[in-house]
PDB file of C-alpha atoms and ligand atoms in Angstrom:
ATOM      1  CA  UNK A  16      -0.693  20.239   3.010  1.00 56.00           C
ATOM      2  CA  UNK A  17      -4.265  18.452   3.523  1.00 58.00           C
ATOM      3  CA  UNK A  18      -4.864  15.330   1.623  1.00 67.00           C
ATOM      4  CA  UNK A  19      -7.622  14.655  -0.476  1.00 83.00           C
ATOM      5  CA  UNK A  20      -9.376  11.252   0.367  1.00 94.00           C
ATOM      6  CA  UNK A  21     -11.534   9.876  -2.612  1.00 97.00           C
ATOM      7  CA  UNK A  22     -15.356  10.349  -1.630  1.00 96.00           C
ATOM      8  CA  UNK A  23     -17.103   7.366  -0.469  1.00 96.00           C
ATOM      9  CA  UNK A  24     -19.032   7.511  -3.661  1.00 96.00           C
ATOM     10  CA  UNK A  25     -16.356   8.187  -6.354  1.00 97.00           C
ATOM     11  CA  UNK A  26     -16.979   7.574  -9.607  1.00 95.00           C
ATOM     12  CA  UNK A  27     -14.061   7.865 -11.752  1.00 97.00           C
ATOM     13  CA  UNK A  28     -13.996   4.298 -12.619  1.00 98.00           C
ATOM     14  CA  UNK A  29     -17.289   2.931 -13.476  1.00 98.00           C
ATOM     15  CA  UNK A  30     -16.143  -1.027 -13.118  1.00 98.00           C
ATOM     16  CA  UNK A  31     -14.914  -0.632  -9.388  1.00 98.00           C
ATOM     17  CA  UNK A  32     -18.016   1.626  -8.772  1.00 98.00           C
ATOM     18  CA  UNK A  33     -20.183  -0.988 -10.421  1.00 98.00           C
ATOM     19  CA  UNK A  34     -18.245  -3.775  -8.654  1.00 98.00           C
ATOM     20  CA  UNK A  35     -18.898  -1.813  -4.876  1.00 98.00           C
ATOM     21  CA  UNK A  36     -22.022  -1.289  -5.388  1.00 98.00           C
ATOM     22  CA  UNK A  37     -22.743  -4.989  -6.244  1.00 98.00           C
ATOM     23  CA  UNK A  38     -20.781  -5.725  -3.053  1.00 98.00           C
ATOM     24  CA  UNK A  39     -22.800  -3.366  -0.848  1.00 98.00           C
ATOM     25  CA  UNK A  40     -25.887  -5.478  -1.836  1.00 98.00           C
ATOM     26  CA  UNK A  41     -23.961  -8.863  -0.845  1.00 98.00           C
ATOM     27  CA  UNK A  42     -22.376  -7.458   2.330  1.00 98.00           C
ATOM     28  CA  UNK A  43     -23.802  -4.725   3.643  1.00 98.00           C
ATOM     29  CA  UNK A  44     -21.717  -4.751   6.433  1.00 98.00           C
ATOM     30  CA  UNK A  45     -18.413  -4.541   4.626  1.00 98.00           C
ATOM     31  CA  UNK A  46     -16.518  -1.367   4.140  1.00 98.00           C
ATOM     32  CA  UNK A  47     -17.194  -1.489   0.166  1.00 98.00           C
ATOM     33  CA  UNK A  48     -15.710   1.712  -0.549  1.00 98.00           C
ATOM     34  CA  UNK A  49     -12.193   3.427  -1.176  1.00 98.00           C
ATOM     35  CA  UNK A  50      -9.900   2.784   1.442  1.00 98.00           C
ATOM     36  CA  UNK A  51      -7.940   5.801   2.948  1.00 98.00           C
ATOM     37  CA  UNK A  52      -4.423   5.754   3.731  1.00 98.00           C
ATOM     38  CA  UNK A  53      -3.413   4.872   7.455  1.00 98.00           C
ATOM     39  CA  UNK A  54      -0.837   5.963   9.534  1.00 98.00           C
ATOM     40  CA  UNK A  55       1.373   8.679  10.820  1.00 95.00           C
ATOM     41  CA  UNK A  56       1.098  12.280   8.689  1.00 92.00           C
ATOM     42  CA  UNK A  57       4.703  12.915   9.636  1.00 95.00           C
ATOM     43  CA  UNK A  58       5.904   9.588   8.716  1.00 98.00           C
ATOM     44  CA  UNK A  59       9.466   9.164   7.152  1.00 98.00           C
ATOM     45  CA  UNK A  60       8.049   5.776   5.631  1.00 98.00           C
ATOM     46  CA  UNK A  61       5.295   5.198   3.222  1.00 98.00           C
ATOM     47  CA  UNK A  62       4.380   2.261   1.828  1.00 98.00           C
ATOM     48  CA  UNK A  63       2.533   1.995  -1.348  1.00 98.00           C
ATOM     49  CA  UNK A  64       0.405  -1.564  -1.529  1.00 98.00           C
ATOM     50  CA  UNK A  65      -1.444  -2.458  -4.862  1.00 98.00           C
ATOM     51  CA  UNK A  66      -5.597  -2.429  -3.979  1.00 98.00           C
ATOM     52  CA  UNK A  67      -7.754  -3.295  -1.014  1.00 98.00           C
ATOM     53  CA  UNK A  68      -8.068  -6.849  -0.823  1.00 97.00           C
ATOM     54  CA  UNK A  69     -11.581  -8.029  -1.098  1.00 97.00           C
ATOM     55  CA  UNK A  70     -11.776  -9.493   2.346  1.00 96.00           C
ATOM     56  CA  UNK A  71      -9.197  -7.541   3.782  1.00 98.00           C
ATOM     57  CA  UNK A  72      -9.096  -3.377   3.357  1.00 98.00           C
ATOM     58  CA  UNK A  73     -12.347  -3.738   1.439  1.00 98.00           C
ATOM     59  CA  UNK A  74     -13.949  -5.518   4.105  1.00 98.00           C
ATOM     60  CA  UNK A  75     -12.399  -3.807   7.181  1.00 98.00           C
ATOM     61  CA  UNK A  76     -12.024  -0.157   5.584  1.00 98.00           C
ATOM     62  CA  UNK A  77      -8.248  -0.219   6.863  1.00 98.00           C
ATOM     63  CA  UNK A  78      -5.549  -0.988   4.463  1.00 98.00           C
ATOM     64  CA  UNK A  79      -4.185  -4.463   4.407  1.00 98.00           C
ATOM     65  CA  UNK A  80      -6.204  -5.313   7.465  1.00 98.00           C
ATOM     66  CA  UNK A  81      -8.065  -8.954   7.544  1.00 98.00           C
ATOM     67  CA  UNK A  82      -5.877 -10.941   5.168  1.00 96.00           C
ATOM     68  CA  UNK A  83      -2.762 -12.711   4.387  1.00 95.00           C
ATOM     69  CA  UNK A  84      -0.924  -9.541   3.296  1.00 97.00           C
ATOM     70  CA  UNK A  85      -1.492  -7.451   6.307  1.00 98.00           C
ATOM     71  CA  UNK A  86      -0.348 -10.309   8.384  1.00 97.00           C
ATOM     72  CA  UNK A  87       2.924  -9.849   7.141  1.00 98.00           C
ATOM     73  CA  UNK A  88       3.117  -6.230   6.293  1.00 98.00           C
ATOM     74  CA  UNK A  89       1.966  -5.411  10.150  1.00 98.00           C
ATOM     75  CA  UNK A  90       4.437  -8.030  11.451  1.00 98.00           C
ATOM     76  CA  UNK A  91       7.297  -6.533   9.409  1.00 98.00           C
ATOM     77  CA  UNK A  92       6.500  -2.509  10.385  1.00 98.00           C
ATOM     78  CA  UNK A  93       6.084  -3.931  14.088  1.00 98.00           C
ATOM     79  CA  UNK A  94       9.728  -5.962  13.601  1.00 98.00           C
ATOM     80  CA  UNK A  95      11.376  -2.813  12.682  1.00 98.00           C
ATOM     81  CA  UNK A  96       9.679  -0.066  15.226  1.00 98.00           C
ATOM     82  CA  UNK A  97       7.155   1.441  12.878  1.00 98.00           C
ATOM     83  CA  UNK A  98       3.971   0.623  14.967  1.00 98.00           C
ATOM     84  CA  UNK A  99       2.746   1.104  18.491  1.00 97.00           C
ATOM     85  CA  UNK A 100       0.071  -1.528  19.740  1.00 97.00           C
ATOM     86  CA  UNK A 101      -0.772  -5.095  18.505  1.00 95.00           C
ATOM     87  CA  UNK A 102      -2.579  -5.678  14.951  1.00 97.00           C
ATOM     88  CA  UNK A 103      -5.260  -8.040  15.526  1.00 98.00           C
ATOM     89  CA  UNK A 104      -6.623  -7.329  11.913  1.00 97.00           C
ATOM     90  CA  UNK A 105      -9.796  -5.522  12.951  1.00 97.00           C
ATOM     91  CA  UNK A 106      -9.459  -1.575  12.143  1.00 97.00           C
ATOM     92  CA  UNK A 107     -10.244  -1.085  16.013  1.00 97.00           C
ATOM     93  CA  UNK A 108      -7.577  -2.984  17.270  1.00 98.00           C
ATOM     94  CA  UNK A 109      -5.711  -0.173  18.819  1.00 97.00           C
ATOM     95  CA  UNK A 110      -2.602  -0.232  16.535  1.00 98.00           C
ATOM     96  CA  UNK A 111      -1.017   3.166  15.819  1.00 98.00           C
ATOM     97  CA  UNK A 112       1.578   3.279  13.120  1.00 98.00           C
ATOM     98  CA  UNK A 113       4.745   5.471  14.445  1.00 97.00           C
ATOM     99  CA  UNK A 114       6.863   7.206  11.686  1.00 98.00           C
ATOM    100  CA  UNK A 115       4.874   4.901   8.665  1.00 98.00           C
ATOM    101  CA  UNK A 116       2.005   5.341   6.777  1.00 98.00           C
ATOM    102  CA  UNK A 117       0.046   2.664   4.342  1.00 98.00           C
ATOM    103  CA  UNK A 118      -1.621   3.824   1.266  1.00 98.00           C
ATOM    104  CA  UNK A 119      -2.656   1.955  -2.018  1.00 98.00           C
ATOM    105  CA  UNK A 120      -2.050   2.917  -5.710  1.00 98.00           C
ATOM    106  CA  UNK A 121      -5.512   2.125  -6.258  1.00 98.00           C
ATOM    107  CA  UNK A 122      -8.047   2.928  -3.766  1.00 98.00           C
ATOM    108  CA  UNK A 123     -10.814   0.821  -4.640  1.00 98.00           C
ATOM    109  CA  UNK A 124     -11.302  -3.311  -4.695  1.00 98.00           C
ATOM    110  CA  UNK A 125     -10.374  -4.062  -8.399  1.00 98.00           C
ATOM    111  CA  UNK A 126     -11.925  -7.706  -9.724  1.00 98.00           C
ATOM    112  CA  UNK A 127      -9.288 -10.451  -9.393  1.00 96.00           C
ATOM    113  CA  UNK A 128      -6.893  -7.843  -7.516  1.00 94.00           C
ATOM    114  CA  UNK A 129      -6.138  -6.394 -11.293  1.00 96.00           C
ATOM    115  CA  UNK A 130      -6.996  -3.051 -11.824  1.00 98.00           C
ATOM    116  CA  UNK A 131      -6.877  -1.950 -15.228  1.00 98.00           C
ATOM    117  CA  UNK A 132      -4.567   0.890 -16.776  1.00 98.00           C
ATOM    118  CA  UNK A 133      -7.357   3.389 -16.996  1.00 98.00           C
ATOM    119  CA  UNK A 134      -8.004   2.807 -13.313  1.00 98.00           C
ATOM    120  CA  UNK A 135      -4.627   3.784 -12.004  1.00 98.00           C
ATOM    121  CA  UNK A 136      -4.555   6.458 -13.975  1.00 98.00           C
ATOM    122  CA  UNK A 137      -7.555   7.643 -12.625  1.00 98.00           C
ATOM    123  CA  UNK A 138      -6.851   6.964  -9.339  1.00 98.00           C
ATOM    124  CA  UNK A 139      -3.243   8.281  -9.366  1.00 98.00           C
ATOM    125  CA  UNK A 140      -4.021  12.284  -8.227  1.00 97.00           C
ATOM    126  CA  UNK A 141      -4.617  10.722  -4.647  1.00 97.00           C
ATOM    127  CA  UNK A 142      -1.300   8.818  -4.792  1.00 98.00           C
ATOM    128  CA  UNK A 143       0.334  12.067  -5.831  1.00 97.00           C
ATOM    129  CA  UNK A 144      -1.413  14.327  -3.201  1.00 96.00           C
ATOM    130  CA  UNK A 145      -0.621  11.506  -0.728  1.00 97.00           C
ATOM    131  CA  UNK A 146       3.149  12.010  -1.051  1.00 97.00           C
ATOM    132  CA  UNK A 147       3.109  15.477  -1.451  1.00 96.00           C
ATOM    133  CA  UNK A 148       1.264  15.986   1.805  1.00 95.00           C
ATOM    134  CA  UNK A 149       4.165  13.941   3.817  1.00 96.00           C
ATOM    135  CA  UNK A 150       6.902  17.098   4.408  1.00 95.00           C
ATOM    136  CA  UNK A 151       9.176  14.576   6.622  1.00 97.00           C
ATOM    137  CA  UNK A 152       8.945  11.602   4.112  1.00 98.00           C
ATOM    138  CA  UNK A 153      12.548   9.878   3.401  1.00 98.00           C
ATOM    139  CA  UNK A 154      11.688   6.420   2.529  1.00 98.00           C
ATOM    140  CA  UNK A 155       8.963   5.200  -0.044  1.00 98.00           C
ATOM    141  CA  UNK A 156       8.349   1.510  -0.144  1.00 99.00           C
ATOM    142  CA  UNK A 157       6.360  -0.183  -3.360  1.00 99.00           C
ATOM    143  CA  UNK A 158       4.853  -3.213  -3.535  1.00 98.00           C
ATOM    144  CA  UNK A 159       4.699  -5.153  -6.467  1.00 98.00           C
ATOM    145  CA  UNK A 160       5.246  -4.033  -9.841  1.00 98.00           C
ATOM    146  CA  UNK A 161       1.940  -1.788 -10.089  1.00 98.00           C
ATOM    147  CA  UNK A 162       2.477  -0.107  -7.027  1.00 98.00           C
ATOM    148  CA  UNK A 163       5.798   1.008  -8.208  1.00 98.00           C
ATOM    149  CA  UNK A 164       5.092   1.767 -11.810  1.00 98.00           C
ATOM    150  CA  UNK A 165       2.146   4.081 -10.365  1.00 98.00           C
ATOM    151  CA  UNK A 166       4.411   5.525  -7.774  1.00 98.00           C
ATOM    152  CA  UNK A 167       6.938   6.146 -10.451  1.00 98.00           C
ATOM    153  CA  UNK A 168       4.315   7.889 -12.500  1.00 98.00           C
ATOM    154  CA  UNK A 169       3.004   9.613  -9.670  1.00 98.00           C
ATOM    155  CA  UNK A 170       6.426  11.092  -8.562  1.00 98.00           C
ATOM    156  CA  UNK A 171       6.922  12.374 -12.307  1.00 97.00           C
ATOM    157  CA  UNK A 172       9.650   9.886 -13.084  1.00 98.00           C
ATOM    158  CA  UNK A 173       9.923   7.656 -16.023  1.00 98.00           C
ATOM    159  CA  UNK A 174       9.448   4.055 -15.926  1.00 98.00           C
ATOM    160  CA  UNK A 175      12.404   3.084 -17.886  1.00 98.00           C
ATOM    161  CA  UNK A 176      14.890   4.782 -15.338  1.00 98.00           C
ATOM    162  CA  UNK A 177      13.049   3.160 -12.374  1.00 98.00           C
ATOM    163  CA  UNK A 178      12.529  -0.194 -13.419  1.00 98.00           C
ATOM    164  CA  UNK A 179      10.838  -2.575 -10.984  1.00 98.00           C
ATOM    165  CA  UNK A 180      12.252  -5.428  -9.206  1.00 98.00           C
ATOM    166  CA  UNK A 181      12.560  -7.212  -5.377  1.00 98.00           C
ATOM    167  CA  UNK A 182      14.840  -5.136  -3.348  1.00 98.00           C
ATOM    168  CA  UNK A 183      15.646  -2.111  -5.592  1.00 98.00           C
ATOM    169  CA  UNK A 184      16.903   0.842  -4.412  1.00 98.00           C
ATOM    170  CA  UNK A 185      16.325   4.280  -6.222  1.00 98.00           C
ATOM    171  CA  UNK A 186      17.631   7.726  -5.349  1.00 98.00           C
ATOM    172  CA  UNK A 187      14.284   9.817  -6.427  1.00 97.00           C
ATOM    173  CA  UNK A 188      15.852  13.574  -5.119  1.00 95.00           C
ATOM    174  CA  UNK A 189      15.296  15.601  -1.762  1.00 94.00           C
ATOM    175  CA  UNK A 190      17.237  12.992   0.053  1.00 96.00           C
ATOM    176  CA  UNK A 191      14.208  10.764  -0.527  1.00 98.00           C
ATOM    177  CA  UNK A 192      14.899   6.817  -1.322  1.00 98.00           C
ATOM    178  CA  UNK A 193      12.134   4.428  -3.457  1.00 98.00           C
ATOM    179  CA  UNK A 194      12.594   1.209  -1.941  1.00 99.00           C
ATOM    180  CA  UNK A 195      10.990  -1.836  -3.804  1.00 98.00           C
ATOM    181  CA  UNK A 196       9.556  -5.223  -2.573  1.00 98.00           C
ATOM    182  CA  UNK A 197       7.657  -8.348  -4.427  1.00 98.00           C
ATOM    183  CA  UNK A 198       4.348  -7.711  -3.181  1.00 98.00           C
ATOM    184  CA  UNK A 199       3.438  -9.844   0.203  1.00 98.00           C
ATOM    185  CA  UNK A 200       0.665 -11.519  -0.801  1.00 97.00           C
ATOM    186  CA  UNK A 201      -0.307 -14.984   0.029  1.00 96.00           C
ATOM    187  CA  UNK A 202       0.375 -16.330  -3.672  1.00 97.00           C
ATOM    188  CA  UNK A 203       3.927 -14.564  -3.310  1.00 98.00           C
ATOM    189  CA  UNK A 204       4.926 -16.204  -0.049  1.00 98.00           C
ATOM    190  CA  UNK A 205       2.922 -19.534  -1.310  1.00 98.00           C
ATOM    191  CA  UNK A 206       5.357 -19.862  -4.044  1.00 98.00           C
ATOM    192  CA  UNK A 207       8.589 -18.432  -2.415  1.00 98.00           C
ATOM    193  CA  UNK A 208       8.784 -15.412  -4.685  1.00 98.00           C
ATOM    194  CA  UNK A 209       8.814 -13.831  -1.632  1.00 98.00           C
ATOM    195  CA  UNK A 210      10.150 -15.164   1.701  1.00 98.00           C
ATOM    196  CA  UNK A 211       9.587 -13.343   5.202  1.00 98.00           C
ATOM    197  CA  UNK A 212      13.381 -13.270   5.270  1.00 98.00           C
ATOM    198  CA  UNK A 213      13.435 -11.242   1.764  1.00 98.00           C
ATOM    199  CA  UNK A 214      10.592  -8.943   3.030  1.00 98.00           C
ATOM    200  CA  UNK A 215      12.139  -8.054   6.339  1.00 98.00           C
ATOM    201  CA  UNK A 216      15.447  -7.372   4.597  1.00 98.00           C
ATOM    202  CA  UNK A 217      13.781  -4.549   2.791  1.00 98.00           C
ATOM    203  CA  UNK A 218      12.408  -3.400   5.944  1.00 98.00           C
ATOM    204  CA  UNK A 219      15.943  -3.537   7.773  1.00 98.00           C
ATOM    205  CA  UNK A 220      17.329  -1.515   4.968  1.00 98.00           C
ATOM    206  CA  UNK A 221      14.430   1.197   5.414  1.00 98.00           C
ATOM    207  CA  UNK A 222      14.991   1.617   8.999  1.00 98.00           C
ATOM    208  CA  UNK A 223      18.908   1.621   8.796  1.00 98.00           C
ATOM    209  CA  UNK A 224      18.499   4.323   6.247  1.00 98.00           C
ATOM    210  CA  UNK A 225      15.521   6.369   8.524  1.00 98.00           C
ATOM    211  CA  UNK A 226      17.691   6.104  11.351  1.00 97.00           C
ATOM    212  CA  UNK A 227      20.995   7.529   9.577  1.00 96.00           C
ATOM    213  CA  UNK A 228      19.317  10.663   9.058  1.00 79.00           C
TER     214      UNK A 228
HETATM  215  N1  LIG B 485      -4.539  -5.005   1.048  1.00 68.68           N
HETATM  216  C1  LIG B 485      -4.242  -3.590   0.731  1.00 68.68           C
HETATM  217  O1  LIG B 485      -4.728  -2.802   0.962  1.00 68.68           O
HETATM  218  N2  LIG B 485      -3.312  -3.604  -0.258  1.00 68.68           N
HETATM  219  C2  LIG B 485      -2.817  -4.602  -0.686  1.00 68.68           C
HETATM  220  O2  LIG B 485      -2.057  -4.205  -1.638  1.00 68.68           O
HETATM  221  C3  LIG B 485      -3.134  -5.826  -0.155  1.00 68.68           C
HETATM  222  C4  LIG B 485      -4.064  -6.051   0.310  1.00 68.68           C
END
């Protein structure tokens, strides 16, 4: 099934749209639009982030590309065999994902990295569509609570049955497992809420699960 990406001038969220329009004036060379998913459509792993970062995905147009969160995420993908080529923080660095896809729960940059509930709801059909388009997906990895709650809702499941926490693992049917991690943001790593080892351990469990298939 083909996935529907939000149009460049998506107007589902007036606040986010205005934010992007203002940024287009300020930084005409930036992407400043919904950021499409990136990766392998045949992937067994789908990583779901929160939303584009100001100087990362919103600038470069590729999820997690150009900021700290991306340095850690792409390092983990590389270490566990989910990428080909070297990540160099640019969309033209030649990096390809191998068996993985990255998307965001909210496709447009939100002020202070905090989408409001209505924005999550408005953007959710794109996440549902992304998940539904991946016929081979086995592992879904949510990064942070907002990503997690949106993913649970996109799957048509109840939040109370799938509470967020770090390194949880939930059977979601169809042979698929939902893995969770604290978000790999600079804030979380600086405060040691998430260490590199904690993050890599989640990827190690995912690799083991996928390889056992
Ligand atoms: N960049 C993204 O694309 N998503 C995040 O959640 C964080 C940074």
